[in-house]
Amino acid sequence: SYGMNSIRRDDCQKDSALDWCYPKSPMSRLSVEQIRFFNAHQVAHLATVDNNKQPHVVPTCFALSDNHCYLSIDEKPKRVGPTELKRIRNIKINPSVALVIDRYSNDWSRLGYLLVQGRSRVLEKGREHALAVQLLKERYKPYQSMDLEARPIIAIDITNVVSWGNLNITND
């Protein structure tokens, strides 16, 4: 199962600090603190690798569901079609990816990041694609008017999570 029921509100624990629902799954690879940090941020950076072993990093919007992270290929202008983007081509060559969510501050006691590693897949239709679209539209207001249903979604099956620094979100 790919967390298909994870967005049912009765399957979630409410986080009053964020007014956000996070999964109760006992198998989650992320701690509650990591989930809160993840959901408190709007931008992550996706790292892929091409067939010449050259890294490629792009900022991205994301939504979390259990041990899966979904990344949009939205309608912002791009030089090529959605399936021809370098990140999509790289994933088809090598599905191992990393996603970084970080916080910088001049107060270095506030520095923190999550490094999420996993196996990626490109979703173009189906139940999991519909779940990802719903999660992304709930999370990002501009997506509510976009036709994400007709666009590919990157799914990351999280295999490892590394965190460092201060993940406290009370002052974000």
C-alpha positions as semicolon CSV with decimal commas, in nm:
position;residue;x (nm);y (nm);z (nm)
1;S;0,000;0,000;0,000
2;Y;0,121;0,349;-0,080
3;G;-0,054;0,532;0,200
4;M;-0,378;0,548;0,006
5;N;-0,579;0,604;0,324
6;S;-0,328;0,837;0,483
7;I;-0,527;1,150;0,406
8;R;-0,845;1,029;0,570
9;R;-0,870;1,265;0,864
10;D;-0,971;0,988;1,106
11;D;-0,640;0,813;1,027
12;C;-0,438;1,119;1,126
13;Q;-0,316;1,289;1,437
14;K;-0,376;1,663;1,439
15;D;-0,074;1,883;1,499
16;S;-0,208;2,195;1,667
17;A;0,114;2,390;1,607
18;L;0,072;2,359;1,231
19;D;-0,298;2,287;1,191
20;W;-0,173;1,997;0,981
21;C;-0,257;1,631;0,977
22;Y;0,027;1,381;0,989
23;P;0,009;1,002;0,958
24;K;-0,020;0,779;1,263
25;S;0,161;0,497;1,088
26;P;0,380;0,305;1,336
27;M;0,602;0,216;1,039
28;S;0,683;0,578;0,952
29;R;1,052;0,641;0,882
30;L;1,010;0,998;1,008
31;S;0,973;1,107;1,368
32;V;0,694;1,346;1,465
33;E;0,956;1,623;1,495
34;Q;1,082;1,549;1,143
35;I;0,727;1,544;1,002
36;R;0,655;1,881;1,162
37;F;0,976;2,030;1,019
38;F;0,898;1,880;0,678
39;N;0,546;2,024;0,673
40;A;0,652;2,365;0,806
41;H;0,855;2,430;0,490
42;Q;0,726;2,505;0,142
43;V;1,034;2,436;-0,070
44;A;1,266;2,138;-0,089
45;H;1,558;2,062;-0,322
46;L;1,550;1,743;-0,529
47;A;1,880;1,583;-0,631
48;T;1,894;1,337;-0,920
49;V;2,187;1,197;-1,120
50;D;2,215;1,161;-1,497
51;N;2,373;0,876;-1,695
52;N;2,713;1,054;-1,676
53;K;2,685;1,056;-1,296
54;Q;2,641;1,434;-1,298
55;P;2,418;1,565;-1,017
56;H;2,118;1,780;-1,092
57;V;1,942;1,977;-0,815
58;V;1,617;2,172;-0,848
59;P;1,383;2,342;-0,602
60;T;1,044;2,176;-0,577
61;C;0,709;2,179;-0,403
62;F;0,616;1,863;-0,215
63;A;0,361;1,681;-0,003
64;L;0,425;1,405;0,249
65;S;0,211;1,095;0,304
66;D;0,339;0,819;0,534
67;N;0,671;0,701;0,389
68;H;0,615;0,870;0,054
69;C;0,684;1,218;-0,072
70;Y;0,514;1,359;-0,381
71;L;0,663;1,631;-0,602
72;S;0,472;1,829;-0,857
73;I;0,556;1,903;-1,217
74;D;0,335;2,209;-1,228
75;E;0,228;2,452;-1,502
76;K;0,498;2,713;-1,444
77;P;0,675;2,786;-1,777
78;K;0,944;2,535;-1,870
79;R;1,165;2,502;-2,178
80;V;1,051;2,145;-2,251
81;G;0,744;1,930;-2,192
82;P;0,689;1,777;-1,847
83;T;0,818;1,430;-1,935
84;E;1,131;1,576;-2,100
85;L;1,249;1,763;-1,789
86;K;1,599;1,661;-1,680
87;R;1,474;1,543;-1,338
88;I;1,224;1,307;-1,506
89;R;1,481;1,178;-1,754
90;N;1,729;1,124;-1,469
91;I;1,475;0,931;-1,260
92;K;1,408;0,698;-1,553
93;I;1,784;0,627;-1,570
94;N;1,848;0,610;-1,195
95;P;1,554;0,614;-0,950
96;S;1,774;0,687;-0,645
97;V;1,711;1,045;-0,533
98;A;1,766;1,276;-0,239
99;L;1,545;1,557;-0,113
100;V;1,671;1,828;0,123
101;I;1,447;2,049;0,335
102;D;1,652;2,305;0,523
103;R;1,638;2,616;0,736
104;Y;1,908;2,878;0,733
105;S;1,938;3,151;0,993
106;N;2,206;3,398;1,092
107;D;2,137;3,261;1,439
108;W;2,322;2,936;1,391
109;S;2,144;2,775;1,685
110;R;1,839;2,765;1,447
111;L;2,012;2,582;1,159
112;G;1,854;2,250;1,066
113;Y;1,786;2,016;0,777
114;L;1,630;1,689;0,671
115;L;1,790;1,472;0,406
116;V;1,539;1,227;0,264
117;Q;1,671;0,947;0,044
118;G;1,459;0,710;-0,157
119;R;1,355;0,539;-0,475
120;S;1,156;0,755;-0,711
121;R;0,883;0,674;-0,958
122;V;0,700;0,887;-1,213
123;L;0,322;0,868;-1,172
124;E;0,104;0,965;-1,467
125;K;-0,235;0,829;-1,364
126;G;-0,406;0,600;-1,119
127;R;-0,508;0,603;-0,755
128;E;-0,171;0,704;-0,613
129;H;-0,143;0,988;-0,868
130;A;-0,489;1,112;-0,762
131;L;-0,384;1,101;-0,394
132;A;-0,067;1,298;-0,471
133;V;-0,260;1,561;-0,666
134;Q;-0,508;1,599;-0,380
135;L;-0,229;1,639;-0,123
136;L;-0,041;1,893;-0,336
137;K;-0,356;2,098;-0,406
138;E;-0,438;2,102;-0,033
139;R;-0,087;2,222;0,049
140;Y;-0,030;2,486;-0,223
141;K;-0,303;2,737;-0,307
142;P;-0,174;2,813;-0,664
143;Y;-0,215;2,444;-0,750
144;Q;-0,590;2,459;-0,692
145;S;-0,632;2,628;-1,031
146;M;-0,377;2,409;-1,213
147;D;-0,454;2,089;-1,399
148;L;-0,211;1,870;-1,202
149;E;-0,432;1,570;-1,284
150;A;-0,294;1,581;-1,640
151;R;0,070;1,615;-1,536
152;P;0,326;1,367;-1,405
153;I;0,399;1,351;-1,033
154;I;0,726;1,227;-0,885
155;A;0,675;0,980;-0,601
156;I;0,961;0,912;-0,363
157;D;0,941;0,594;-0,156
158;I;1,143;0,704;0,147
159;T;1,416;0,459;0,243
160;N;1,628;0,673;0,475
161;V;1,602;1,002;0,664
162;V;1,890;1,197;0,815
163;S;1,829;1,507;1,023
164;W;2,070;1,758;1,168
165;G;2,045;2,063;1,386
166;N;1,746;2,238;1,529
167;L;1,420;2,102;1,389
168;N;1,204;2,298;1,633
169;I;0,942;2,488;1,435
170;T;0,784;2,701;1,707
171;N;0,958;3,020;1,587
172;D;0,939;2,960;1,211
